[in-house]
Tab-separated table of C-alpha atoms in Angstrom:
chain	number	residue	atom	x	y	z
A	44	MET	CA	-14.992	-59.904	-24.991
A	45	LYS	CA	-15.758	-57.040	-22.576
A	46	GLY	CA	-13.464	-54.728	-20.625
A	47	GLY	CA	-10.319	-56.787	-21.058
A	48	ALA	CA	-12.063	-60.021	-19.993
A	49	PHE	CA	-12.689	-63.054	-22.203
A	50	HIS	CA	-15.671	-65.215	-21.177
A	51	ILE	CA	-16.108	-68.939	-21.901
A	52	GLY	CA	-19.650	-70.256	-21.448
A	53	SER	CA	-23.232	-69.208	-22.336
A	54	ASP	CA	-23.910	-70.207	-25.971
A	55	ASP	CA	-21.150	-72.829	-25.861
A	56	ILE	CA	-22.776	-74.471	-22.818
A	57	ARG	CA	-26.191	-74.587	-24.465
A	58	ALA	CA	-24.630	-76.360	-27.433
A	59	LEU	CA	-23.033	-78.952	-25.134
A	60	ARG	CA	-26.332	-79.633	-23.391
A	61	GLU	CA	-27.997	-80.211	-26.751
A	62	LEU	CA	-25.237	-82.628	-27.729
A	63	SER	CA	-25.231	-84.581	-24.479
A	64	GLY	CA	-28.910	-84.779	-23.551
A	65	ALA	CA	-29.389	-85.898	-19.950
A	66	LEU	CA	-26.028	-87.458	-19.127
A	67	ASP	CA	-25.467	-88.116	-15.427
A	68	GLY	CA	-23.058	-85.569	-13.899
A	69	ILE	CA	-23.122	-83.364	-16.974
A	70	ASP	CA	-22.461	-80.112	-15.083
A	71	GLY	CA	-19.232	-81.508	-13.644
A	72	MET	CA	-18.096	-82.622	-17.078
A	73	ILE	CA	-18.993	-79.281	-18.659
A	74	SER	CA	-17.137	-77.424	-15.895
A	75	ALA	CA	-13.998	-79.557	-16.353
A	76	ALA	CA	-14.173	-79.046	-20.128
A	77	ILE	CA	-14.538	-75.279	-19.678
A	78	ASN	CA	-11.489	-75.181	-17.391
A	79	ARG	CA	-9.337	-77.164	-19.810
A	80	THR	CA	-10.488	-74.884	-22.611
A	81	ALA	CA	-9.679	-71.806	-20.518
A	82	ASP	CA	-6.161	-73.118	-19.812
A	83	TRP	CA	-5.683	-73.722	-23.536
A	84	ALA	CA	-7.005	-70.244	-24.342
A	85	GLN	CA	-4.626	-68.680	-21.814
A	86	ARG	CA	-1.651	-70.425	-23.434
A	87	GLU	CA	-2.827	-69.302	-26.875
A	88	ALA	CA	-3.258	-65.735	-25.627
A	89	VAL	CA	0.226	-65.667	-24.069
A	90	GLU	CA	1.750	-66.855	-27.342
A	91	MET	CA	-0.235	-64.256	-29.288
A	92	ILE	CA	0.624	-61.376	-26.940
A	93	GLU	CA	4.332	-62.256	-26.842
A	94	SER	CA	4.393	-62.297	-30.659
A	95	LYS	CA	3.124	-58.686	-30.666
A	96	VAL	CA	4.822	-57.156	-27.615
A	97	ALA	CA	8.163	-58.090	-26.054
A	98	PHE	CA	7.005	-58.548	-22.471
A	99	PRO	CA	9.715	-60.132	-20.287
A	100	ALA	CA	9.734	-63.922	-19.869
A	101	ASN	CA	7.023	-65.162	-17.456
A	102	TYR	CA	5.695	-61.604	-17.079
A	103	LEU	CA	2.179	-62.489	-18.224
A	104	VAL	CA	1.454	-65.675	-16.272
A	105	GLY	CA	4.074	-65.689	-13.520
A	106	GLU	CA	2.384	-62.846	-11.641
A	107	GLN	CA	-1.106	-63.510	-13.035
A	108	ARG	CA	-1.276	-60.499	-15.293
A	109	LEU	CA	-3.227	-62.784	-17.616
A	110	ARG	CA	-5.359	-64.724	-15.172
A	111	VAL	CA	-7.956	-67.503	-15.440
A	112	TYR	CA	-10.954	-67.556	-13.116
A	113	SER	CA	-12.075	-71.169	-13.267
A	114	SER	CA	-15.512	-72.689	-13.736
A	115	LEU	CA	-17.404	-74.642	-11.078
A	116	PRO	CA	-20.294	-77.103	-11.578
A	117	SER	CA	-22.492	-74.508	-9.889
A	118	ARG	CA	-21.138	-71.677	-12.098
A	119	LEU	CA	-20.554	-72.886	-15.618
A	120	SER	CA	-18.288	-70.188	-16.976
A	121	ALA	CA	-14.618	-69.257	-16.934
A	122	VAL	CA	-13.076	-65.843	-17.451
A	123	ILE	CA	-9.619	-64.782	-18.629
A	124	THR	CA	-8.752	-61.319	-17.381
A	125	ALA	CA	-5.863	-59.068	-18.379
A	126	ARG	CA	-4.195	-56.443	-16.227
A	127	PHE	CA	-5.285	-52.873	-17.035
A	128	ARG	CA	-2.339	-51.030	-15.503
A	129	SER	CA	0.157	-49.782	-18.075
A	130	THR	CA	3.574	-51.399	-18.040
A	131	GLN	CA	6.612	-49.382	-17.001
A	132	LEU	CA	8.806	-48.877	-20.035
A	133	SER	CA	11.782	-50.055	-17.988
A	134	ARG	CA	10.262	-53.558	-18.252
A	135	PHE	CA	11.240	-53.473	-21.923
A	136	ALA	CA	14.798	-52.218	-21.371
A	137	THR	CA	17.530	-54.253	-23.057
A	138	ASN	CA	20.307	-52.556	-21.105
A	139	LEU	CA	20.729	-51.635	-17.461
A	140	PRO	CA	21.685	-48.455	-15.569
A	141	VAL	CA	25.191	-48.211	-14.150
A	142	ALA	CA	25.760	-46.442	-10.850
A	143	GLY	CA	27.470	-43.076	-11.317
A	144	LYS	CA	27.270	-43.193	-15.105
A	145	ARG	CA	24.688	-41.903	-17.574
A	146	VAL	CA	23.372	-44.753	-19.683
A	147	THR	CA	21.013	-44.121	-22.590
A	148	PRO	CA	18.090	-46.564	-22.316
A	149	ARG	CA	17.490	-49.066	-25.074
A	150	VAL	CA	14.046	-50.661	-25.214
A	151	GLN	CA	12.381	-53.406	-27.191
A	152	VAL	CA	8.585	-53.131	-27.181
A	153	SER	CA	8.017	-54.836	-30.537
A	154	PRO	CA	9.856	-58.183	-30.725
A	155	GLY	CA	13.114	-57.840	-32.641
A	156	ARG	CA	13.034	-54.030	-32.744
A	157	ASP	CA	15.550	-52.507	-30.345
A	158	SER	CA	15.395	-48.703	-30.032
A	159	GLU	CA	17.778	-46.268	-28.370
A	160	MET	CA	15.994	-43.442	-26.527
A	161	ARG	CA	18.529	-40.611	-26.660
A	162	SER	CA	16.305	-38.110	-24.850
A	163	ALA	CA	15.437	-40.529	-22.039
A	164	PHE	CA	17.298	-41.626	-18.935
A	165	PHE	CA	17.033	-44.189	-16.183
A	166	MET	CA	15.600	-42.800	-12.971
A	167	LYS	CA	15.405	-44.171	-9.458
A	168	LEU	CA	11.801	-44.538	-8.264
A	169	LYS	CA	10.250	-45.083	-4.864
A	170	ARG	CA	8.664	-48.354	-5.875
A	171	GLY	CA	9.951	-51.205	-7.981
A	172	THR	CA	9.743	-54.884	-8.695
A	173	ALA	CA	12.021	-57.872	-8.464
A	174	MET	CA	12.826	-57.519	-12.174
A	175	THR	CA	13.455	-53.789	-12.532
A	176	GLY	CA	14.364	-52.906	-8.945
A	177	ASN	CA	13.289	-49.305	-8.324
A	178	VAL	CA	14.306	-47.956	-11.727
A	179	GLY	CA	12.085	-46.369	-14.364
A	180	ILE	CA	12.700	-44.689	-17.714
A	181	ALA	CA	11.908	-40.989	-17.848
A	182	MET	CA	12.169	-37.863	-19.991
A	183	ARG	CA	12.087	-34.209	-19.178
A	184	GLU	CA	8.746	-32.696	-20.156
A	185	GLU	CA	10.172	-30.410	-22.829
A	186	ALA	CA	11.898	-33.369	-24.506
A	187	TYR	CA	8.832	-35.609	-24.151
A	188	ASP	CA	6.617	-33.064	-25.902
A	189	LYS	CA	8.899	-33.207	-28.955
A	190	TYR	CA	9.629	-36.947	-28.916
A	191	ALA	CA	7.428	-39.029	-31.238
A	192	GLY	CA	6.776	-42.534	-29.925
A	193	ALA	CA	7.806	-41.816	-26.356
A	194	GLY	CA	4.929	-43.908	-25.057
A	195	TRP	CA	2.068	-43.160	-22.728
A	196	SER	CA	3.057	-41.288	-19.571
A	197	GLY	CA	1.248	-41.907	-16.321
A	198	TYR	CA	2.351	-38.872	-14.371
A	199	SER	CA	4.752	-35.979	-14.194
A	200	TRP	CA	7.050	-35.213	-11.304
A	201	GLU	CA	9.115	-32.030	-11.023
A	202	GLY	CA	9.277	-31.537	-14.785
A	203	VAL	CA	9.904	-35.207	-15.539
A	204	LYS	CA	7.650	-37.715	-17.335
A	205	ILE	CA	7.794	-41.373	-16.294
A	206	LEU	CA	7.346	-43.479	-19.439
A	207	TYR	CA	5.106	-46.486	-19.912
A	208	GLY	CA	4.496	-49.053	-22.610
A	209	PRO	CA	1.231	-50.875	-23.398
A	210	SER	CA	-0.799	-52.679	-20.760
A	211	VAL	CA	-1.501	-56.398	-21.023
A	212	SER	CA	-5.191	-55.544	-21.371
A	213	GLN	CA	-4.569	-53.290	-24.381
A	214	VAL	CA	-2.769	-56.018	-26.290
A	215	PHE	CA	-5.144	-58.783	-25.184
A	216	SER	CA	-8.230	-56.767	-26.140
A	217	SER	CA	-6.782	-55.909	-29.551
A	218	TYR	CA	-5.991	-59.457	-30.626
A	219	ALA	CA	-7.885	-61.984	-28.459
A	220	SER	CA	-11.045	-62.118	-30.576
A	221	ASP	CA	-8.975	-62.948	-33.667
A	222	SER	CA	-6.649	-65.461	-31.993
A	223	LEU	CA	-9.339	-67.363	-30.043
A	224	THR	CA	-11.843	-67.918	-32.837
A	225	ASP	CA	-11.854	-71.699	-32.305
A	226	ILE	CA	-12.897	-71.522	-28.656
A	227	GLY	CA	-16.266	-73.212	-29.286
A	228	LYS	CA	-14.700	-76.098	-31.215
A	229	ARG	CA	-12.076	-76.517	-28.487
A	230	LEU	CA	-14.744	-76.672	-25.791
A	231	VAL	CA	-16.638	-79.399	-27.659
A	232	LEU	CA	-13.382	-81.337	-28.067
A	233	GLU	CA	-12.567	-81.078	-24.360
A	234	PHE	CA	-16.122	-82.049	-23.415
A	235	ASN	CA	-15.965	-85.162	-25.601
A	236	GLU	CA	-12.710	-86.117	-23.874
A	237	GLU	CA	-14.416	-85.688	-20.488
A	238	VAL	CA	-17.270	-87.970	-21.570
A	239	LYS	CA	-14.766	-90.604	-22.732
A	240	ARG	CA	-12.893	-90.451	-19.418
A	241	LYS	CA	-16.085	-90.788	-17.393
A	242	PHE	CA	-17.626	-93.649	-19.342
A	243	SER	CA	-14.590	-95.571	-20.598
Protein backbone atom coordinates (compact mmCIF):
# COMPACT_ATOMS: atom_id res chain seq x y z
CA MET A 1 0.00 0.00 0.00
CA LYS A 2 1.46 3.37 -1.06
CA GLY A 3 0.29 6.92 -0.40
CA GLY A 4 -3.21 6.02 0.73
CA ALA A 5 -3.80 3.74 -2.28
CA PHE A 6 -4.28 -0.04 -2.17
CA HIS A 7 -3.29 -1.89 -5.37
CA ILE A 8 -4.70 -5.24 -6.55
CA GLY A 9 -2.67 -6.96 -9.27
CA SER A 10 1.01 -7.72 -10.04
CA ASP A 11 2.03 -10.84 -8.06
CA ASP A 12 -1.60 -11.95 -7.77
CA ILE A 13 -1.99 -11.82 -11.57
CA ARG A 14 1.15 -13.87 -12.15
CA ALA A 15 -0.22 -16.53 -9.82
CA LEU A 16 -3.50 -16.64 -11.77
CA ARG A 17 -1.68 -17.04 -15.07
CA GLU A 18 0.28 -19.96 -13.64
CA LEU A 19 -2.94 -21.57 -12.44
CA SER A 20 -4.87 -21.09 -15.67
CA GLY A 21 -2.27 -21.73 -18.37
CA ALA A 22 -3.46 -20.55 -21.78
CA LEU A 23 -7.21 -20.27 -21.28
CA ASP A 24 -9.03 -18.39 -24.03
CA GLY A 25 -10.05 -14.88 -22.90
CA ILE A 26 -7.99 -15.09 -19.73
CA ASP A 27 -7.34 -11.33 -19.50
CA GLY A 28 -11.06 -10.60 -19.46
CA MET A 29 -11.62 -13.16 -16.74
CA ILE A 30 -8.71 -11.86 -14.67
CA SER A 31 -9.99 -8.29 -15.03
CA ALA A 32 -13.51 -9.27 -13.91
CA ALA A 33 -12.06 -11.19 -10.96
CA ILE A 34 -9.91 -8.21 -9.96
CA ASN A 35 -12.94 -5.90 -10.06
CA ARG A 36 -15.05 -8.22 -7.92
CA THR A 37 -12.15 -8.51 -5.49
CA ALA A 38 -11.76 -4.73 -5.40
CA ASP A 39 -15.48 -4.29 -4.63
CA TRP A 40 -15.16 -6.83 -1.82
CA ALA A 41 -12.04 -5.08 -0.50
CA GLN A 42 -13.83 -1.72 -0.53
CA ARG A 43 -16.70 -3.16 1.53
CA GLU A 44 -14.21 -4.71 3.96
CA ALA A 45 -12.34 -1.41 4.24
CA VAL A 46 -15.53 0.56 4.90
CA GLU A 47 -16.48 -1.85 7.68
CA MET A 48 -12.98 -1.64 9.16
CA ILE A 49 -12.81 2.17 9.00
CA GLU A 50 -16.28 2.63 10.50
CA SER A 51 -15.30 0.33 13.39
CA LYS A 52 -12.38 2.67 14.19
CA VAL A 53 -13.78 6.12 13.40
CA ALA A 54 -17.39 7.31 13.59
CA PHE A 55 -17.69 8.78 10.10
CA PRO A 56 -21.30 9.67 9.23
CA ALA A 57 -23.43 7.09 7.40
CA ASN A 58 -22.56 6.83 3.67
CA TYR A 59 -19.72 9.34 4.13
CA LEU A 60 -17.04 7.00 2.81
CA VAL A 61 -18.67 5.57 -0.33
CA GLY A 62 -21.55 7.95 -1.04
CA GLU A 63 -19.21 10.73 -2.18
CA GLN A 64 -16.36 8.40 -3.22
CA ARG A 65 -14.02 9.26 -0.39
CA LEU A 66 -13.01 5.60 -0.58
CA ARG A 67 -12.99 5.01 -4.32
CA VAL A 68 -12.29 2.02 -6.59
CA TYR A 69 -10.54 2.52 -9.92
CA SER A 70 -11.50 -0.59 -11.85
CA SER A 71 -9.40 -2.99 -13.90
CA LEU A 72 -9.63 -3.40 -17.67
CA PRO A 73 -8.46 -6.36 -19.79
CA SER A 74 -5.79 -4.03 -21.16
CA ARG A 75 -4.79 -2.85 -17.65
CA LEU A 76 -4.93 -5.70 -15.19
CA SER A 77 -4.96 -3.84 -11.90
CA ALA A 78 -7.43 -2.08 -9.64
CA VAL A 79 -6.74 0.61 -7.07
CA ILE A 80 -8.64 1.68 -3.96
CA THR A 81 -7.86 5.27 -3.05
CA ALA A 82 -8.73 7.18 0.12
CA ARG A 83 -9.28 10.91 0.42
CA PHE A 84 -6.31 12.79 1.91
CA ARG A 85 -8.13 15.92 3.03
CA SER A 86 -8.78 16.03 6.77
CA THR A 87 -12.39 15.81 7.87
CA GLN A 88 -14.06 18.81 9.48
CA LEU A 89 -14.73 17.99 13.11
CA SER A 90 -18.30 19.18 12.65
CA ARG A 91 -18.85 15.97 10.64
CA PHE A 92 -18.58 14.11 13.95
CA ALA A 93 -20.94 16.39 15.89
CA THR A 94 -23.74 14.64 17.76
CA ASN A 95 -25.62 17.87 18.42
CA LEU A 96 -26.48 20.86 16.27
CA PRO A 97 -26.10 24.64 16.63
CA VAL A 98 -29.19 26.67 17.48
CA ALA A 99 -29.62 30.13 16.01
CA GLY A 100 -29.10 32.86 18.61
CA LYS A 101 -27.96 30.45 21.31
CA ARG A 102 -24.52 29.21 22.34
CA VAL A 103 -24.38 25.43 22.10
CA THR A 104 -21.35 23.50 23.31
CA PRO A 105 -20.36 21.00 20.60
CA ARG A 106 -20.43 17.30 21.35
CA VAL A 107 -18.46 15.05 19.02
CA GLN A 108 -18.01 11.33 18.53
CA VAL A 109 -14.82 10.47 16.66
CA SER A 110 -14.33 7.02 18.20
CA PRO A 111 -17.52 4.92 17.95
CA GLY A 112 -19.44 4.96 21.22
CA ARG A 113 -17.34 7.73 22.80
CA ASP A 114 -19.23 11.02 22.92
CA SER A 115 -17.19 14.01 24.13
CA GLU A 116 -18.28 17.51 25.11
CA MET A 117 -15.87 20.22 23.93
CA ARG A 118 -16.39 22.98 26.49
CA SER A 119 -13.78 25.31 24.98
CA ALA A 120 -15.12 24.93 21.44
CA PHE A 121 -18.05 26.50 19.63
CA PHE A 122 -19.95 26.15 16.39
CA MET A 123 -18.95 28.70 13.79
CA LYS A 124 -20.48 29.72 10.49
CA LEU A 125 -18.10 29.14 7.57
CA LYS A 126 -18.07 30.32 3.98
CA ARG A 127 -18.23 26.82 2.60
CA GLY A 128 -20.19 23.79 3.70
CA THR A 129 -21.76 20.55 2.64
CA ALA A 130 -25.23 19.09 2.45
CA MET A 131 -24.67 17.37 5.80
CA THR A 132 -23.12 20.13 7.91
CA GLY A 133 -24.37 23.19 6.04
CA ASN A 134 -21.78 25.95 6.46
CA VAL A 135 -20.96 25.22 10.10
CA GLY A 136 -17.61 24.20 11.56
CA ILE A 137 -16.30 23.63 15.08
CA ALA A 138 -13.68 26.09 16.26
CA MET A 139 -11.66 27.22 19.27
CA ARG A 140 -9.89 30.42 20.09
CA GLU A 141 -6.14 30.02 19.70
CA GLU A 142 -5.35 30.54 23.38
CA ALA A 143 -7.83 27.81 24.34
CA TYR A 144 -6.64 25.47 21.58
CA ASP A 145 -3.04 25.70 22.77
CA LYS A 146 -4.11 24.42 26.19
CA TYR A 147 -6.67 21.85 25.04
CA ALA A 148 -5.36 18.27 24.80
CA GLY A 149 -7.04 16.25 22.06
CA ALA A 150 -8.47 19.21 20.20
CA GLY A 151 -7.61 17.61 16.88
CA TRP A 152 -5.56 18.75 13.94
CA SER A 153 -6.24 22.32 12.83
CA GLY A 154 -6.00 23.29 9.19
CA TYR A 155 -5.83 27.04 9.53
CA SER A 156 -6.29 29.99 11.81
CA TRP A 157 -8.53 32.95 11.14
CA GLU A 158 -8.60 36.09 13.29
CA GLY A 159 -7.44 34.26 16.40
CA VAL A 160 -9.66 31.23 15.82
CA LYS A 161 -8.67 27.64 14.98
CA ILE A 162 -11.00 25.56 12.80
CA LEU A 163 -10.88 21.98 14.08
CA TYR A 164 -10.52 18.80 12.06
CA GLY A 165 -10.64 15.09 12.73
CA PRO A 166 -8.75 12.33 10.89
CA SER A 167 -8.79 11.98 7.12
CA VAL A 168 -10.11 8.84 5.45
CA SER A 169 -6.59 8.22 4.14
CA GLN A 170 -5.08 8.28 7.64
CA VAL A 171 -7.44 5.61 8.91
CA PHE A 172 -7.29 3.52 5.73
CA SER A 173 -3.48 3.58 5.65
CA SER A 174 -3.25 2.60 9.32
CA TYR A 175 -5.46 -0.48 9.11
CA ALA A 176 -5.86 -1.61 5.47
CA SER A 177 -2.80 -3.88 5.36
CA ASP A 178 -4.06 -5.76 8.43
CA SER A 179 -7.71 -5.98 7.37
CA LEU A 180 -7.08 -7.00 3.73
CA THR A 181 -4.59 -9.80 4.31
CA ASP A 182 -6.71 -12.32 2.38
CA ILE A 183 -6.78 -10.30 -0.84
CA GLY A 184 -4.79 -12.90 -2.80
CA LYS A 185 -7.03 -15.77 -1.70
CA ARG A 186 -10.12 -13.71 -2.55
CA LEU A 187 -8.79 -12.97 -6.03
CA VAL A 188 -8.19 -16.67 -6.72
CA LEU A 189 -11.71 -17.44 -5.50
CA GLU A 190 -13.25 -14.79 -7.76
CA PHE A 191 -11.16 -15.96 -10.71
CA ASN A 192 -12.32 -19.56 -10.24
CA GLU A 193 -15.92 -18.32 -10.23
CA GLU A 194 -15.26 -16.45 -13.49
CA VAL A 195 -13.86 -19.62 -15.09
CA LYS A 196 -16.94 -21.58 -13.97
CA ARG A 197 -19.28 -18.95 -15.43
CA LYS A 198 -17.44 -18.90 -18.75
CA PHE A 199 -17.17 -22.64 -19.24
CA SER A 200 -20.28 -23.97 -17.49
